[in-house]
Amino acid sequence: MLLSLLWLIAALCVIAILRLFRNVIFPPSNFPKDIPTIPFYVTLLPLVTDMDQLELYDRYLARPMQEHGAVKVFFAGQWNILVGRASMLQEVFKYEDIYAKSGNQRKIPNSVLAEYTGDNIISAHGSDWKLYSNVMKPGLLKTFPIDSLVDNTKTLVGLFTSSLVIAGSSVSNENAESSLTTQKTDPVLVGPILQRYSLANLSKTLLGTDFHTLEDPSSPFHNLQTSMKLQIFRPTYMAFPFLDRLSNYIPSRRLARKLVRRFDSSLLSAIRSTHANSKLDTLDEASSLGPSSPVLARRLIAARNSGLMTEKQFRDNLAITYIAGHENPQILMITLLYLLGKHTNVQQALRQEICATGMDFPPDHETLGKMELPILTSTVYEALRMFPPLSQIINRKTTAPVILGGDASSSGIKIAPSTYVGYHNLSTGRDPHTWGTDYSTFRPSRWGTTTIEINAKLRTAQSKAEFPAFHGGRRACLGQRFALLEMKVMLWGLVREVQWDLGSDVGRQRWTGAGPMVPVGLKCRFWRVQGEMEAETDG
């Protein structure tokens, strides 16, 4: 009897294991058969090789995406449909009630990542999203004061060139200026410095507090963010988030949860201490304190105080403001330094455009938006097209049977209910039918040569879902306005004061293997802009 029971248990275990392997190796039977299946092991390659996201795309995704417009891909412990063709993505954005937002809190509810991001304005659907949008939208679509951004950028220049000041102090006064304009720094690891800069921009402009990250390289928020990134985005747990259910038995995941909870309490403490005297009980009160006030933070506080938001909703949306408000901008900043450090001819053209204004910095957000700065604007858009901070986003779930991409010449892709559908920003931004056969070339002029042309190109590309870096439809990124302002102020300050290149590190740049798409370990050499700007050639 006992032996028979043991055999039964063993058989059930074998069946469970086989079923698990079948669900990992093969897509569900109700998935469409007329689009390619990307082998499940592609997601795991960054674990066992040094392949990065760009190489994975070029080798495994580019051709099937360009030919079929969508593929089946294993990610986050399950199979998904990943869309790359703009016309299909346009449908996903348009029919938001069918392709409903379903973020980490629903898709992988017990994961560390879900605890980190919570239920928020980016991933919520229906009445919750309408509530969050009503509270937060006015604080993100406003005209922002730029004084803090300018001050932070001046400090950033000093951090990048600090070694020049030290070296220059040893030369005679008459030769000091000449020395500082010709001497180059040793290669500077730019990622940590830009994280401190991005956190400072976020805290002072959106949250109305100060994390002191620029003044203090050991700032608690900077150190905490660095530690969390190392733990949260490990490829193993991005591919198999169900392993986080065992976090009590896995020391690294136990540490990850501990860091996330420390972050949550630290952020809440900083906001409470800064706004302790803010007796805000209505959204109107929060928005009536002047154009320079941190409207977003005050409206979140008012929503909690008035009962519009629960304490958890307040904390989750405060957290996503912090996460999306500094992390994606930081990634784009690093990418811009990489591209302009590699393509120094574009950097020089941008420098000439900025210096021709005769301004140290633009006086305000509104004036900057009206200035004729085509190289500045197109450089930022081109960086986003080529290297979007999030190469893929899978956070929508079908609520009904749907046919994707059907037209007069095609029957379309039949998708069953409760199927997760995502989009591959990297693929859409590199579609040769949209961006030409030189899609892998950094060429800002493809956007146009005047501000009018560039803005028209942007509107068209976004309306057709050809440029999804800021998503699209009703759920377009509300932080776009602030992020673009940050990039323009940063580049303005940098190109006026310093030049930079990649030094001898001009080979193929390695990117992250999973999670946000960012250049790994990027280092740049900086030197002061000389009185007479010399033409540079592309390195």
Coordinates of C-alpha atoms in Angstrom, one line a residue:
M1 CA 0.0 0.0 0.0
L2 CA 2.8 2.4 1.0
L3 CA 4.7 1.5 -2.1
S4 CA 1.7 2.2 -4.3
L5 CA 1.2 5.6 -2.7
L6 CA 4.9 6.5 -3.3
W7 CA 4.6 5.5 -6.9
L8 CA 1.5 7.6 -7.3
I9 CA 3.2 10.7 -5.7
A10 CA 6.2 10.2 -8.0
A11 CA 4.0 9.9 -11.1
L12 CA 2.1 13.1 -10.1
C13 CA 5.5 14.9 -9.6
V14 CA 6.7 13.8 -13.1
I15 CA 3.4 14.9 -14.7
A16 CA 3.7 18.3 -13.0
I17 CA 7.3 18.7 -14.1
L18 CA 6.4 17.7 -17.7
R19 CA 3.5 20.1 -17.7
L20 CA 5.7 22.9 -16.5
F21 CA 8.3 22.2 -19.2
R22 CA 5.6 22.0 -21.8
N23 CA 4.2 25.4 -20.7
V24 CA 7.7 26.9 -20.9
I25 CA 8.9 25.4 -24.1
F26 CA 5.7 25.7 -26.2
P27 CA 3.1 28.5 -26.4
P28 CA -0.5 27.7 -25.3
S29 CA -2.6 25.8 -27.9
N30 CA -4.9 28.8 -28.4
F31 CA -2.1 31.1 -29.4
P32 CA -2.1 32.2 -33.1
K33 CA -0.3 29.7 -35.4
D34 CA 0.4 32.2 -38.2
I35 CA 3.1 34.3 -36.5
P36 CA 6.6 33.0 -35.6
T37 CA 7.5 31.6 -32.2
I38 CA 10.7 32.9 -30.7
P39 CA 12.5 30.0 -28.9
F40 CA 11.9 30.2 -25.2
Y41 CA 15.6 30.0 -24.5
V42 CA 16.2 33.4 -26.1
T43 CA 15.0 35.0 -23.0
L44 CA 17.5 33.0 -21.0
L45 CA 20.6 33.8 -23.2
P46 CA 21.7 36.8 -21.1
L47 CA 22.0 34.4 -18.1
V48 CA 24.6 32.2 -19.8
T49 CA 26.2 34.5 -22.4
D50 CA 27.2 38.2 -22.7
M51 CA 24.6 38.8 -25.4
D52 CA 22.8 42.1 -24.9
Q53 CA 19.3 43.3 -25.9
L54 CA 20.5 44.8 -29.2
E55 CA 22.3 41.6 -30.2
L56 CA 19.3 39.5 -29.2
Y57 CA 17.1 41.7 -31.4
D58 CA 19.4 41.6 -34.4
R59 CA 19.8 37.9 -34.2
Y60 CA 16.4 36.5 -33.2
L61 CA 13.7 39.2 -33.5
A62 CA 14.5 41.7 -36.4
R63 CA 13.6 39.5 -39.3
P64 CA 10.4 37.8 -38.0
M65 CA 9.2 41.1 -36.7
Q66 CA 9.7 42.9 -40.0
E67 CA 8.1 40.1 -42.0
H68 CA 5.2 39.3 -39.7
G69 CA 4.7 42.3 -37.5
A70 CA 4.3 40.3 -34.4
V71 CA 5.8 37.2 -32.7
K72 CA 5.2 34.9 -29.7
V73 CA 7.7 35.3 -27.0
F74 CA 8.3 33.8 -23.5
F75 CA 8.7 36.5 -20.9
A76 CA 7.9 36.9 -17.2
G77 CA 7.1 33.3 -16.8
Q78 CA 4.5 33.0 -19.6
W79 CA 4.0 33.3 -23.3
N80 CA 3.0 36.6 -24.8
I81 CA 2.3 38.2 -28.2
L82 CA 4.8 40.9 -28.9
V83 CA 3.9 43.5 -31.6
G84 CA 6.4 45.5 -33.6
R85 CA 4.6 46.7 -36.7
A86 CA 3.3 50.2 -36.3
S87 CA -0.1 49.6 -37.9
M88 CA -0.8 46.8 -35.5
L89 CA 0.5 48.8 -32.5
Q90 CA -1.8 51.6 -33.6
E91 CA -4.8 49.2 -33.0
V92 CA -3.5 48.2 -29.6
F93 CA -3.3 51.9 -28.6
K94 CA -6.7 52.7 -30.1
Y95 CA -8.7 49.9 -28.6
E96 CA -7.6 50.3 -25.0
D97 CA -10.7 48.6 -23.6
I98 CA -9.9 45.4 -25.5
Y99 CA -6.1 45.6 -25.0
A100 CA -6.5 46.6 -21.4
K101 CA -3.6 47.7 -19.2
S102 CA -2.6 44.9 -16.8
G103 CA 0.6 45.8 -15.0
N104 CA 3.0 43.9 -12.7
Q105 CA 0.5 44.0 -9.8
R106 CA -1.8 41.8 -11.8
K107 CA 0.5 39.9 -14.1
I108 CA 3.1 38.9 -11.5
P109 CA 1.4 39.9 -8.2
N110 CA 3.9 38.2 -5.8
S111 CA 7.1 39.4 -7.5
V112 CA 9.6 41.9 -6.1
L113 CA 9.0 44.0 -9.2
A114 CA 5.3 44.2 -8.5
E115 CA 5.9 45.3 -4.9
Y116 CA 8.3 47.9 -6.2
T117 CA 5.9 49.5 -8.8
G118 CA 2.6 48.8 -7.2
D119 CA -0.8 49.7 -8.6
N120 CA -0.2 53.0 -10.5
I121 CA -1.2 55.4 -13.2
I122 CA 0.9 53.7 -15.8
S123 CA -0.5 50.1 -15.3
A124 CA -4.0 50.7 -14.0
H125 CA -7.2 50.3 -16.0
G126 CA -10.7 51.6 -15.9
S127 CA -11.9 53.6 -13.0
D128 CA -8.6 53.4 -11.1
W129 CA -6.7 54.9 -14.0
K130 CA -9.3 57.6 -14.5
L131 CA -8.9 58.6 -10.8
Y132 CA -5.1 58.5 -10.9
S133 CA -5.1 60.5 -14.2
N134 CA -7.5 63.1 -12.8
V135 CA -5.2 63.6 -9.8
M136 CA -1.8 63.6 -11.5
K137 CA -2.3 64.9 -15.0
P138 CA -2.3 68.6 -14.2
G139 CA 1.0 68.3 -12.3
L140 CA 2.7 66.6 -15.3
L141 CA 1.4 68.7 -18.2
K142 CA 2.2 72.1 -16.7
T143 CA 4.9 74.5 -17.7
F144 CA 7.8 73.8 -15.4
P145 CA 10.2 76.2 -13.7
I146 CA 13.7 75.5 -14.9
D147 CA 15.8 77.3 -12.2
S148 CA 16.5 74.0 -10.4
L149 CA 17.3 72.2 -13.7
V150 CA 19.7 74.9 -14.6
D151 CA 21.4 74.9 -11.2
N152 CA 21.6 71.1 -11.3
T153 CA 23.1 71.2 -14.8
K154 CA 25.8 73.6 -13.7
T155 CA 26.7 71.2 -10.9
L156 CA 26.7 68.3 -13.4
V157 CA 29.3 70.0 -15.6
G158 CA 31.5 70.5 -12.5
L159 CA 31.2 66.8 -11.6
F160 CA 32.2 65.7 -15.0
T161 CA 35.2 68.1 -15.1
S162 CA 36.3 68.0 -11.5
S163 CA 39.6 66.2 -12.3
L164 CA 40.4 69.1 -14.7
V165 CA 40.2 71.6 -11.9
I166 CA 42.5 69.5 -9.7
A167 CA 45.0 69.0 -12.5
G168 CA 44.9 72.7 -13.5
S169 CA 45.6 73.9 -10.0
S170 CA 49.2 72.7 -10.4
V171 CA 50.0 74.9 -13.4
S172 CA 51.0 78.6 -13.4
N173 CA 48.2 81.2 -13.6
E174 CA 49.2 82.3 -17.1
N175 CA 49.0 78.8 -18.4
A176 CA 46.0 77.6 -16.3
E177 CA 43.3 78.6 -18.8
S178 CA 45.1 77.0 -21.7
S179 CA 45.8 73.9 -19.7
L180 CA 42.1 73.5 -18.8
T181 CA 40.8 73.8 -22.3
T182 CA 43.2 71.2 -23.8
Q183 CA 43.5 68.7 -21.0
K184 CA 41.1 65.7 -21.1
T185 CA 39.8 63.9 -18.0
D186 CA 40.5 60.3 -17.5
P187 CA 37.5 58.2 -18.6
V188 CA 34.5 59.1 -16.3
L189 CA 31.9 56.5 -15.5
V190 CA 28.8 58.6 -16.3
G191 CA 25.9 56.4 -15.1
P192 CA 26.2 57.0 -11.4
I193 CA 26.7 60.8 -11.8
L194 CA 23.6 61.0 -14.1
Q195 CA 21.6 59.0 -11.6
R196 CA 22.4 61.6 -9.0
Y197 CA 21.5 64.4 -11.5
S198 CA 18.2 62.8 -12.5
L199 CA 17.2 62.2 -8.9
A200 CA 18.0 65.8 -8.1
N201 CA 15.8 67.0 -11.0
L202 CA 12.9 64.8 -10.0
S203 CA 13.1 65.7 -6.3
K204 CA 13.3 69.4 -6.7
T205 CA 10.9 69.9 -9.7
L206 CA 8.2 67.3 -9.3
L207 CA 8.3 66.3 -5.7
G208 CA 9.2 69.7 -4.1
T209 CA 11.9 68.2 -1.9
D210 CA 15.6 67.6 -2.1
F211 CA 17.3 64.3 -2.0
H212 CA 20.8 66.0 -1.9
T213 CA 22.1 63.6 -4.4
L214 CA 24.3 66.0 -6.3
E215 CA 26.0 67.4 -3.3
D216 CA 26.5 64.1 -1.6
P217 CA 27.8 61.1 -3.6
S218 CA 26.8 58.9 -0.7
S219 CA 23.2 60.2 -0.6
P220 CA 20.9 57.6 0.9
F221 CA 18.6 57.8 -2.1
H222 CA 21.4 57.4 -4.6
N223 CA 22.9 54.4 -2.7
L224 CA 19.5 52.8 -2.2
Q225 CA 18.6 53.2 -5.9
T226 CA 21.9 51.7 -7.0
S227 CA 21.4 48.7 -4.7
M228 CA 17.8 48.1 -5.9
K229 CA 18.8 48.1 -9.5
L230 CA 21.4 45.5 -9.0
Q231 CA 18.8 43.2 -7.4
I232 CA 15.5 43.8 -9.0
F233 CA 16.3 43.5 -12.7
R234 CA 18.3 40.2 -12.6
P235 CA 17.5 38.3 -15.8
T236 CA 16.6 35.1 -13.9
Y237 CA 13.8 36.7 -12.1
M238 CA 12.6 38.8 -15.0
A239 CA 12.2 35.5 -16.9
F240 CA 10.7 33.5 -14.0
P241 CA 9.1 35.9 -11.6
F242 CA 7.3 33.1 -9.9
L243 CA 10.6 32.3 -8.1
D244 CA 10.0 35.4 -6.0
R245 CA 7.3 33.3 -4.2
L246 CA 10.4 31.6 -2.7
S247 CA 12.1 34.8 -1.7
N248 CA 12.1 33.9 2.0
Y249 CA 14.5 31.0 1.0
I250 CA 16.6 33.0 -1.5
P251 CA 18.9 35.4 0.2
S252 CA 19.3 37.8 -2.8
R253 CA 15.5 38.1 -3.2
R254 CA 15.0 38.5 0.5
L255 CA 17.5 41.4 0.2
A256 CA 15.6 42.8 -2.8
R257 CA 12.3 42.9 -0.9
K258 CA 14.0 44.5 2.1
L259 CA 15.5 47.2 -0.2
V260 CA 12.1 47.9 -1.8
R261 CA 10.4 48.3 1.5
R262 CA 13.2 50.6 2.8
F263 CA 12.8 52.7 -0.4
D264 CA 9.0 52.9 0.2
S265 CA 9.4 54.1 3.7
S266 CA 12.3 56.5 2.9
L267 CA 10.4 58.2 0.1
L268 CA 7.3 58.6 2.2
S269 CA 9.3 60.0 5.0
A270 CA 11.0 62.6 2.7
I271 CA 7.6 63.7 1.3
R272 CA 6.0 64.0 4.7
S273 CA 8.9 65.9 6.2
T274 CA 9.0 68.4 3.3
H275 CA 5.2 68.9 3.1
A276 CA 4.4 68.6 6.8
N277 CA 2.8 72.0 6.9
S278 CA 0.8 71.5 3.7
K279 CA -2.8 71.5 4.8
L280 CA -4.2 70.4 1.5
D281 CA -7.7 68.9 1.4
T282 CA -8.8 69.5 -2.2
L283 CA -7.1 69.3 -5.6
D284 CA -8.0 72.9 -6.3
E285 CA -6.0 74.0 -3.3
A286 CA -3.1 71.9 -4.4
S287 CA -3.1 73.6 -7.9
S288 CA -3.5 77.2 -6.7
L289 CA -0.2 77.7 -5.0
G290 CA 1.6 79.3 -8.0
P291 CA 3.3 78.1 -11.1
S292 CA 6.6 77.3 -9.4
S293 CA 5.0 75.0 -6.8
P294 CA 5.4 71.2 -7.1
V295 CA 1.8 70.7 -8.2
L296 CA 2.1 66.9 -8.7
A297 CA 3.3 66.1 -5.2
R298 CA 0.7 68.5 -3.7
R299 CA -2.2 67.0 -5.7
L300 CA -1.2 63.5 -4.5
I301 CA -1.1 64.7 -0.9
A302 CA -4.5 66.4 -1.3
A303 CA -6.0 63.3 -2.9
R304 CA -4.9 61.2 0.1
N305 CA -6.0 63.8 2.6
S306 CA -9.4 64.1 1.0
G307 CA -10.0 60.4 0.8
L308 CA -9.9 60.3 -3.1
M309 CA -7.0 58.0 -2.8
T310 CA -6.3 55.3 -0.3
E311 CA -3.0 55.3 1.6
K312 CA -1.7 52.5 -0.7
Q313 CA -2.8 54.2 -3.9
F314 CA -1.0 57.4 -2.7
R315 CA 2.2 55.5 -1.9
D316 CA 2.1 53.4 -5.1
N317 CA 1.7 56.5 -7.3
L318 CA 4.3 58.4 -5.4
A319 CA 6.6 55.5 -6.0
I320 CA 6.0 55.3 -9.8
T321 CA 6.5 59.1 -10.0
Y322 CA 10.0 58.5 -8.5
I323 CA 10.7 55.4 -10.6
A324 CA 9.6 56.6 -14.0
G325 CA 10.5 60.2 -13.2
H326 CA 14.2 59.5 -12.8
E327 CA 15.0 56.1 -14.2
N328 CA 13.9 56.5 -17.8
P329 CA 15.3 60.1 -18.1
Q330 CA 18.6 58.8 -16.6
I331 CA 18.8 56.1 -19.2
L332 CA 18.1 58.6 -22.1
M333 CA 20.8 60.9 -20.7
I334 CA 23.4 58.1 -20.8
T335 CA 22.3 57.2 -24.3
L336 CA 22.7 60.8 -25.4
L337 CA 26.2 61.0 -24.0
Y338 CA 27.1 57.8 -25.8
L339 CA 25.7 58.9 -29.2
L340 CA 27.2 62.4 -29.1
G341 CA 30.5 61.0 -27.7
K342 CA 30.6 58.6 -30.7
H343 CA 29.3 61.0 -33.3
T344 CA 31.3 64.1 -32.4
N345 CA 30.3 65.8 -35.6
V346 CA 26.7 66.0 -34.4
Q347 CA 27.9 67.1 -31.0
Q348 CA 29.8 70.0 -32.6
A349 CA 26.9 71.0 -34.8
L350 CA 24.7 71.0 -31.7
R351 CA 27.3 73.2 -29.8
Q352 CA 27.3 75.7 -32.7
E353 CA 23.5 75.9 -32.6
I354 CA 23.3 76.4 -28.9
C355 CA 26.2 79.0 -28.8
A356 CA 24.6 80.9 -31.6
T357 CA 21.7 81.8 -29.3
G358 CA 24.1 83.9 -27.1
M359 CA 22.4 82.6 -24.0
D360 CA 24.0 80.7 -21.1
F361 CA 20.7 78.9 -20.6
P362 CA 17.1 79.5 -21.9
P363 CA 15.2 81.8 -19.5
D364 CA 12.2 79.6 -19.1
H365 CA 10.3 76.5 -20.3
E366 CA 7.9 78.5 -22.5
T367 CA 10.7 80.4 -24.3
L368 CA 12.7 77.2 -24.9
G369 CA 9.7 75.6 -26.5
K370 CA 9.5 78.5 -29.0
M371 CA 13.1 78.6 -30.0
E372 CA 14.4 77.4 -33.4
L373 CA 16.7 74.6 -32.3
P374 CA 16.3 71.8 -34.8
I375 CA 19.5 69.9 -34.0
L376 CA 18.8 69.9 -30.3
T377 CA 15.2 68.6 -30.7
S378 CA 16.0 66.1 -33.4
T379 CA 19.0 64.7 -31.5
V380 CA 16.8 63.8 -28.6
Y381 CA 14.1 62.2 -30.8
E382 CA 16.7 60.2 -32.8
A383 CA 18.2 58.8 -29.6
L384 CA 14.7 57.7 -28.4
R385 CA 14.0 56.1 -31.8
M386 CA 17.2 54.1 -31.9
F387 CA 17.5 53.2 -28.2
P388 CA 14.2 53.5 -26.3
P389 CA 14.8 53.2 -22.5
L390 CA 12.3 50.3 -22.4
S391 CA 12.9 48.1 -25.4
Q392 CA 9.8 46.1 -24.8
I393 CA 6.7 46.6 -22.7
I394 CA 4.2 43.8 -22.0
N395 CA 1.4 45.2 -19.9
R396 CA -1.8 44.7 -21.8
K397 CA -4.3 41.8 -21.6
T398 CA -7.1 41.1 -24.0
T399 CA -10.6 41.3 -22.5
A400 CA -12.3 39.6 -25.5
P401 CA -11.5 37.7 -28.7
V402 CA -9.9 40.1 -31.2
I403 CA -8.3 40.1 -34.6
L404 CA -5.1 42.1 -34.8
G405 CA -4.0 43.6 -38.1
G406 CA -6.8 42.4 -40.3
D407 CA -7.5 44.2 -43.6
A408 CA -8.6 43.6 -47.1
S409 CA -5.5 41.6 -47.9
S410 CA -5.0 39.8 -44.6
S411 CA -7.2 37.9 -42.2
G412 CA -5.2 39.2 -39.3
I413 CA -3.9 37.6 -36.1
K414 CA -6.6 35.9 -34.0
I415 CA -6.0 36.5 -30.3
A416 CA -7.9 34.7 -27.6
P417 CA -9.2 36.5 -24.4
S418 CA -6.8 36.8 -21.4
T419 CA -3.7 36.9 -23.7
Y420 CA -0.9 39.2 -22.7
V421 CA 0.0 41.6 -25.6
G422 CA 3.1 43.8 -25.6
Y423 CA 5.0 46.0 -28.0
H424 CA 8.7 46.1 -29.0
N425 CA 9.8 49.7 -29.1
L426 CA 13.2 48.8 -30.4
S427 CA 11.7 46.9 -33.4
T428 CA 9.2 49.7 -34.2
G429 CA 11.9 52.3 -34.2
R430 CA 14.0 50.2 -36.5
D431 CA 11.4 49.3 -39.1
P432 CA 13.0 49.9 -42.5
H433 CA 9.6 50.5 -44.1
T434 CA 9.1 53.5 -41.8
W435 CA 12.6 54.8 -41.1
G436 CA 14.5 53.7 -44.2
T437 CA 17.3 51.1 -44.8
D438 CA 19.7 53.2 -42.7
Y439 CA 17.5 52.7 -39.5
S440 CA 20.5 51.6 -37.6
T441 CA 22.4 54.9 -38.4
F442 CA 22.3 57.8 -36.0
R443 CA 21.0 60.6 -38.2
P444 CA 19.0 63.3 -36.5
S445 CA 18.3 65.1 -39.8
R446 CA 15.9 62.3 -40.8
W447 CA 13.4 64.2 -38.5
G448 CA 13.7 67.4 -40.5
T449 CA 15.8 70.6 -40.7
T450 CA 13.4 73.1 -39.1
T451 CA 11.4 73.0 -35.8
I452 CA 8.2 73.0 -37.8
E453 CA 9.2 70.0 -39.9
I454 CA 10.5 68.1 -36.8
N455 CA 7.3 68.7 -34.8
A456 CA 5.2 67.7 -37.8
K457 CA 7.2 64.5 -38.2
L458 CA 6.8 63.7 -34.5
R459 CA 3.1 64.2 -34.5
T460 CA 2.7 62.0 -37.6
A461 CA 5.0 59.3 -36.2
Q462 CA 3.2 59.2 -32.8
S463 CA -0.3 59.2 -34.4
K464 CA 0.7 56.2 -36.6
A465 CA 2.4 54.5 -33.6
E466 CA 5.7 54.6 -35.5
F467 CA 7.5 56.2 -32.6
P468 CA 6.2 54.5 -29.4
A469 CA 8.9 55.6 -27.0
F470 CA 6.2 57.7 -25.2
H471 CA 3.5 55.0 -25.8
G472 CA 0.4 56.3 -27.5
G473 CA -3.4 56.8 -27.6
R474 CA -5.2 57.8 -24.4
R475 CA -2.3 56.2 -22.5
A476 CA 0.5 58.3 -23.9
C477 CA 3.2 59.1 -21.4
L478 CA 2.2 62.1 -19.2
G479 CA 5.9 62.6 -18.3
Q480 CA 7.0 63.4 -21.9
R481 CA 6.9 67.1 -21.4
F482 CA 9.1 67.1 -18.3
A483 CA 11.5 64.5 -19.7
L484 CA 12.1 66.4 -23.0
L485 CA 12.7 69.6 -20.9
E486 CA 15.4 67.8 -18.8
M487 CA 17.2 66.5 -21.9
K488 CA 17.3 69.9 -23.6
V489 CA 18.5 71.8 -20.5
M490 CA 21.2 69.1 -19.8
L491 CA 22.5 69.1 -23.4
W492 CA 22.4 72.9 -23.5
G493 CA 24.6 73.2 -20.4
L494 CA 27.0 70.4 -21.4
V495 CA 27.8 71.5 -25.0
R496 CA 28.4 75.1 -24.0
E497 CA 30.9 74.1 -21.4
V498 CA 32.5 70.8 -22.4
Q499 CA 33.3 68.5 -25.2
W500 CA 33.4 64.7 -24.8
D501 CA 34.3 61.5 -26.6
L502 CA 34.5 57.8 -25.8
G503 CA 38.3 57.8 -25.7
S504 CA 39.7 54.6 -27.0
D505 CA 36.4 52.8 -26.2
V506 CA 34.9 53.3 -29.6
G507 CA 34.1 49.7 -30.4
R508 CA 30.7 48.1 -30.1
Q509 CA 29.0 49.4 -27.0
R510 CA 27.4 46.6 -24.8
W511 CA 23.8 47.2 -23.6
T512 CA 21.9 45.6 -20.8
G513 CA 20.7 42.0 -21.3
A514 CA 17.3 42.5 -19.8
G515 CA 15.1 45.2 -18.2
P516 CA 15.7 48.8 -19.1
M517 CA 17.9 49.3 -22.2
V518 CA 21.0 51.3 -21.2
P519 CA 24.7 51.3 -22.2
V520 CA 26.6 49.2 -19.7
G521 CA 29.5 50.9 -18.0
L522 CA 29.7 53.9 -20.3
K523 CA 32.8 56.1 -19.8
C524 CA 33.5 59.4 -21.5
R525 CA 36.4 61.8 -21.5
F526 CA 35.6 65.5 -21.0
W527 CA 37.5 68.7 -21.8
R528 CA 36.6 72.3 -21.7
V529 CA 35.2 74.0 -24.8
Q530 CA 37.9 76.2 -26.4
G531 CA 37.4 79.8 -27.3
E532 CA 37.4 79.1 -31.0
M533 CA 35.4 76.0 -31.6
E534 CA 37.3 73.7 -33.9
A535 CA 35.4 71.5 -36.3
E536 CA 35.4 67.9 -35.2
T537 CA 35.0 64.8 -37.2
D538 CA 33.0 61.7 -36.4
G539 CA 35.1 59.4 -34.2

